[in-house]
CSV table of C-alpha atoms in Angstrom, one decimal:
chain,number,residue,atom,x,y,z
A,1,MET,CA,115.9,152.7,63.7
A,2,ASP,CA,112.4,151.5,64.0
A,3,MET,CA,112.5,147.7,63.6
A,4,ARG,CA,108.6,147.3,63.6
A,5,PHE,CA,108.5,146.6,59.9
A,6,ASP,CA,106.1,143.8,60.7
A,7,VAL,CA,104.7,144.0,64.2
A,8,ALA,CA,103.0,140.6,64.0
A,9,GLN,CA,106.3,138.8,63.3
A,10,ASN,CA,108.6,141.0,65.3
A,11,ALA,CA,108.6,138.6,68.3
A,12,ALA,CA,109.6,135.8,66.0
A,13,PHE,CA,113.1,137.1,65.5
A,14,GLN,CA,115.6,134.6,66.9
A,15,THR,CA,118.1,137.3,67.8
A,16,PRO,CA,117.6,141.0,68.2
A,17,ALA,CA,118.8,143.5,65.7
A,18,ARG,CA,122.1,144.9,66.5
A,19,SER,CA,124.3,147.7,65.0
A,20,CYS,CA,126.6,146.5,62.3
A,21,GLY,CA,129.6,148.6,63.1
A,22,SER,CA,132.9,148.7,61.1
A,23,ARG,CA,134.2,145.4,62.6
A,24,SER,CA,131.2,143.6,61.3
A,25,CYS,CA,131.8,145.2,57.9
A,26,ALA,CA,135.4,144.2,57.8
A,27,ALA,CA,134.5,140.6,58.6
A,28,CYS,CA,131.5,140.5,56.2
A,29,VAL,CA,131.7,137.4,53.9
A,30,VAL,CA,130.0,139.3,51.0
A,31,ARG,CA,131.7,142.7,51.3
A,32,ASP,CA,133.4,142.3,47.9
A,33,GLN,CA,130.2,141.4,46.1
A,34,ALA,CA,127.6,143.4,48.0
A,35,ILE,CA,126.1,146.8,47.0
A,36,CYS,CA,128.7,148.6,49.2
A,37,ALA,CA,131.7,146.8,47.6
A,38,ASP,CA,133.0,149.9,45.7
A,39,LEU,CA,132.9,152.2,48.7
A,40,LYS,CA,136.1,153.4,50.4
A,41,ASP,CA,136.7,151.8,53.8
A,42,SER,CA,135.8,155.0,55.6
A,43,ASP,CA,132.5,155.4,53.6
A,44,ARG,CA,131.7,151.7,54.1
A,45,ASP,CA,132.2,152.2,57.9
A,46,ALA,CA,129.9,155.3,57.8
A,47,LEU,CA,127.2,153.3,55.9
A,48,SER,CA,127.5,150.4,58.4
A,49,LEU,CA,126.6,152.7,61.3
A,50,LEU,CA,123.2,153.2,59.6
A,51,GLY,CA,122.6,149.5,59.5
A,52,ARG,CA,121.5,146.7,61.7
A,53,ARG,CA,122.2,142.9,61.5
A,54,VAL,CA,119.0,140.9,61.5
A,55,THR,CA,118.5,137.1,61.7
A,56,LEU,CA,115.5,135.6,60.0
A,57,ARG,CA,114.0,132.1,60.3
A,58,ALA,CA,112.9,130.2,57.3
A,59,GLY,CA,109.4,131.3,56.5
A,60,GLN,CA,109.6,134.7,58.0
A,61,THR,CA,108.6,137.7,55.9
A,62,VAL,CA,110.7,140.9,56.2
A,63,MET,CA,109.0,143.0,53.5
A,64,TRP,CA,105.3,143.0,52.5
A,65,GLU,CA,104.0,143.7,49.0
A,66,GLY,CA,102.3,147.1,48.8
A,67,ASP,CA,103.6,148.4,52.1
A,68,ASP,CA,105.5,151.7,52.4
A,69,SER,CA,109.1,151.2,51.3
A,70,MET,CA,110.8,151.7,54.7
A,71,ILE,CA,113.8,149.3,54.6
A,72,VAL,CA,116.4,148.0,52.2
A,73,ALA,CA,119.0,145.3,52.9
A,74,ASN,CA,122.1,143.4,51.9
A,75,VAL,CA,121.7,139.6,52.1
A,76,ILE,CA,124.6,138.3,54.0
A,77,GLU,CA,123.6,134.7,54.2
A,78,GLY,CA,120.6,132.6,53.1
A,79,THR,CA,118.1,132.5,50.3
A,80,LEU,CA,114.8,134.5,50.1
A,81,LYS,CA,111.9,134.6,47.7
A,82,LEU,CA,110.3,137.6,46.1
A,83,ALA,CA,106.5,137.1,45.7
A,84,THR,CA,103.4,138.9,44.6
A,85,SER,CA,99.7,138.0,45.0
A,86,THR,CA,97.5,137.3,42.0
A,87,GLY,CA,93.9,138.6,41.8
A,88,ASP,CA,92.5,135.4,43.3
A,89,GLY,CA,94.9,135.5,46.2
A,90,ARG,CA,97.4,132.9,45.0
A,91,GLU,CA,101.2,133.6,45.5
A,92,GLN,CA,103.4,133.9,42.5
A,93,ILE,CA,107.2,133.7,43.1
A,94,VAL,CA,108.8,136.3,40.8
A,95,GLY,CA,112.4,136.0,42.0
A,96,VAL,CA,114.9,134.4,44.3
A,97,VAL,CA,117.7,136.3,46.0
A,98,TYR,CA,120.9,134.9,47.5
A,99,ALA,CA,123.9,136.0,49.6
A,100,SER,CA,125.4,139.4,48.4
A,101,ASP,CA,122.1,140.3,46.7
A,102,PHE,CA,120.3,143.6,47.6
A,103,ILE,CA,116.6,143.7,48.4
A,104,GLY,CA,114.1,146.5,48.9
A,105,ARG,CA,113.1,149.6,46.9
A,106,PRO,CA,115.5,152.5,47.3
A,107,PHE,CA,114.1,155.9,46.2
A,108,GLY,CA,110.7,154.2,46.0
A,109,VAL,CA,107.3,154.7,47.7
A,110,ARG,CA,105.9,151.2,47.9
A,111,THR,CA,107.4,147.7,48.2
A,112,PRO,CA,106.6,145.9,44.9
A,113,HIS,CA,106.7,142.4,46.3
A,114,SER,CA,106.9,140.5,49.6
A,115,VAL,CA,110.3,139.2,50.6
A,116,THR,CA,110.3,135.9,52.6
A,117,ALA,CA,113.2,133.8,53.9
A,118,LEU,CA,113.3,130.3,52.2
A,119,THR,CA,116.1,129.3,54.6
A,120,ASP,CA,117.5,130.8,57.7
A,121,ALA,CA,119.1,134.1,56.7
A,122,ARG,CA,121.1,137.1,57.9
A,123,LEU,CA,120.6,140.6,56.6
A,124,CYS,CA,122.3,143.9,56.9
A,125,LEU,CA,119.2,146.1,57.2
A,126,PHE,CA,119.0,149.9,56.5
A,127,PRO,CA,116.2,152.4,56.9
A,128,ARG,CA,115.3,153.3,53.3
A,129,GLY,CA,115.4,157.1,53.9
A,130,SER,CA,118.8,157.0,55.5
A,131,PHE,CA,120.1,154.7,52.8
A,132,ASP,CA,118.7,157.0,50.0
A,133,GLY,CA,120.4,160.0,51.6
A,134,PHE,CA,123.7,158.2,51.8
A,135,ALA,CA,123.5,157.0,48.2
A,136,MET,CA,122.8,160.6,47.0
A,137,ARG,CA,126.1,161.7,48.5
A,138,HIS,CA,128.1,158.7,47.2
A,139,GLY,CA,128.4,158.2,43.4
A,140,GLU,CA,130.0,154.8,43.8
A,141,LEU,CA,126.9,153.5,45.5
A,142,GLN,CA,124.6,155.0,42.9
A,143,HIS,CA,126.7,153.4,40.2
A,144,ARG,CA,126.4,150.0,41.9
A,145,LEU,CA,122.7,150.4,42.3
A,146,LEU,CA,122.3,151.2,38.6
A,147,GLN,CA,124.5,148.2,37.7
A,148,ARG,CA,122.4,145.9,39.9
A,149,THR,CA,119.2,147.3,38.3
A,150,LEU,CA,120.5,146.6,34.8
A,151,ASP,CA,121.6,143.1,35.8
A,152,ASP,CA,118.1,142.4,37.2
A,153,LEU,CA,116.6,143.7,33.9
A,154,ASP,CA,118.9,141.3,32.0
A,155,ARG,CA,117.8,138.4,34.2
A,156,THR,CA,114.2,139.3,33.8
A,157,ARG,CA,114.5,139.3,30.0
A,158,ALA,CA,116.2,135.9,30.1
A,159,TRP,CA,113.4,134.6,32.3
A,160,MET,CA,110.8,135.8,29.9
A,161,LEU,CA,112.5,133.7,27.2
A,162,LEU,CA,112.5,130.8,29.6
A,163,LEU,CA,108.8,131.0,30.3
A,164,ALA,CA,107.8,131.7,26.7
A,165,ARG,CA,110.0,129.5,24.6
A,166,LYS,CA,111.7,126.8,26.6
A,167,THR,CA,110.5,123.3,27.0
A,168,ALA,CA,110.0,121.7,30.4
A,169,ARG,CA,113.4,120.0,30.2
A,170,GLU,CA,115.1,123.2,29.2
A,171,LYS,CA,113.5,125.1,32.0
A,172,VAL,CA,114.5,122.5,34.6
A,173,ALA,CA,118.1,122.4,33.3
A,174,THR,CA,118.3,126.3,33.4
A,175,PHE,CA,117.0,126.3,37.0
A,176,LEU,CA,119.5,123.7,38.2
A,177,LEU,CA,122.4,125.5,36.5
A,178,ASP,CA,121.3,128.8,38.2
A,179,MET,CA,121.2,127.0,41.6
A,180,GLY,CA,124.6,125.6,40.9
A,181,ARG,CA,126.0,129.0,40.3
A,182,ARG,CA,124.4,130.8,43.2
A,183,LEU,CA,124.4,128.2,46.0
A,184,ARG,CA,127.4,126.7,47.8
A,185,ALA,CA,127.6,122.9,47.7
A,186,ASP,CA,128.6,120.9,50.7
A,187,GLY,CA,131.7,118.7,51.0
A,188,ASP,CA,130.0,116.0,48.9
A,189,ASP,CA,129.1,118.5,46.1
A,190,VAL,CA,125.5,118.4,47.1
A,191,ILE,CA,123.3,121.5,46.8
A,192,ALA,CA,120.4,121.9,49.1
A,193,LEU,CA,117.6,123.4,46.9
A,194,PRO,CA,115.8,126.2,48.9
A,195,LEU,CA,112.5,125.7,46.9
A,196,SER,CA,110.1,122.8,47.2
A,197,ARG,CA,109.1,120.9,44.0
A,198,GLN,CA,105.8,122.9,44.0
A,199,GLN,CA,107.6,126.2,44.3
A,200,ILE,CA,110.0,125.2,41.5
A,201,ALA,CA,107.0,124.4,39.3
A,202,ASP,CA,105.4,127.8,40.1
A,203,VAL,CA,108.6,129.6,39.2
A,204,LEU,CA,109.1,127.7,36.0
A,205,GLY,CA,105.4,127.8,34.9
A,206,ILE,CA,105.0,124.0,34.8
A,207,THR,CA,103.3,121.4,37.0
A,208,ILE,CA,104.8,119.7,40.0
A,209,GLU,CA,104.4,116.4,38.2
A,210,THR,CA,106.5,117.7,35.3
A,211,VAL,CA,109.2,118.9,37.6
A,212,SER,CA,109.4,115.5,39.3
A,213,ARG,CA,109.4,113.6,36.0
A,214,GLN,CA,112.2,115.8,34.5
A,215,MET,CA,114.3,115.4,37.7
A,216,THR,CA,113.9,111.7,37.6
A,217,GLU,CA,114.8,111.5,33.9
A,218,LEU,CA,117.9,113.6,34.5
A,219,LYS,CA,118.9,111.3,37.3
A,220,ARG,CA,118.4,108.2,35.1
A,221,GLU,CA,120.6,109.8,32.4
A,222,ALA,CA,123.3,110.4,35.1
A,223,VAL,CA,123.2,114.2,34.5
A,224,ILE,CA,122.3,114.8,38.2
A,225,ASP,CA,121.9,112.8,41.4
A,226,LEU,CA,119.1,113.3,43.8
A,227,ILE,CA,119.8,113.1,47.6
A,228,GLY,CA,116.9,113.1,50.0
A,229,ARG,CA,114.0,115.5,49.5
A,230,ARG,CA,115.9,118.6,48.3
A,231,GLY,CA,119.5,117.6,47.7
A,232,VAL,CA,120.9,117.6,44.2
A,233,ARG,CA,124.4,116.9,42.8
A,234,LEU,CA,125.2,118.2,39.3
A,235,LEU,CA,127.1,115.3,37.7
A,236,ASN,CA,127.3,116.6,34.1
A,237,LYS,CA,127.2,120.4,33.9
A,238,PRO,CA,128.1,120.5,30.2
A,239,ALA,CA,125.1,118.3,29.4
A,240,LEU,CA,122.8,120.6,31.5
A,241,GLN,CA,124.2,123.6,29.7
A,242,ALA,CA,123.5,122.0,26.3
A,243,MET,CA,119.9,121.3,27.4
A,244,ALA,CA,119.4,124.8,28.8
A,245,GLU,CA,120.6,126.4,25.6
A,246,ALA,CA,118.6,124.2,23.2
A,247,ALA,CA,116.0,126.9,22.7
């Protein structure tokens, strides 16, 4: 497998890519939620032989918008952003992916957006051509891909509602609930947000000042607690849910 998906950043990998192998698959913490979850053990082992484990540092890009679609990947650990560039060169975050999510464009020609690690991350990376060929021979994997595609479509429609109709408070509440569902809290129930306040503002279509004001008000109302620069503890999830659904 050619690992030169970005020659300029290839040297920045902390650890070299290595073959997954069936033992890695058996010990994978996301195996029951990942794209390969419905495969038989023997088929999962065969797929693992096509893959490589890759470690990314926060800030490292693994796929570039507009490039040939050469790789796809399961996210094993970490959080990554999907981003596109506007006509004037600004970045727009169009999605966030987490452990067990699938990234890349199977059966596609071009990569529709860049994929960059927001935190340190680990991926199970596959050559897109080999993955496509494997999927064509395994209906379970095709079904899982279709299911993921439909789930992504549902999330996109929900996000359209958020951007078009929800108030700033409703947007921030929805965002925090999503973080609470997708990220693992530490022993003190604190979630480390992978996005900066500016990135949250960009995702939600509001200003950074509005994000900060809403966070402060939610803290004052004892709905959340803020710890350090990016830590948040969700103290009253029912209240957040009520705010998020007010629209």
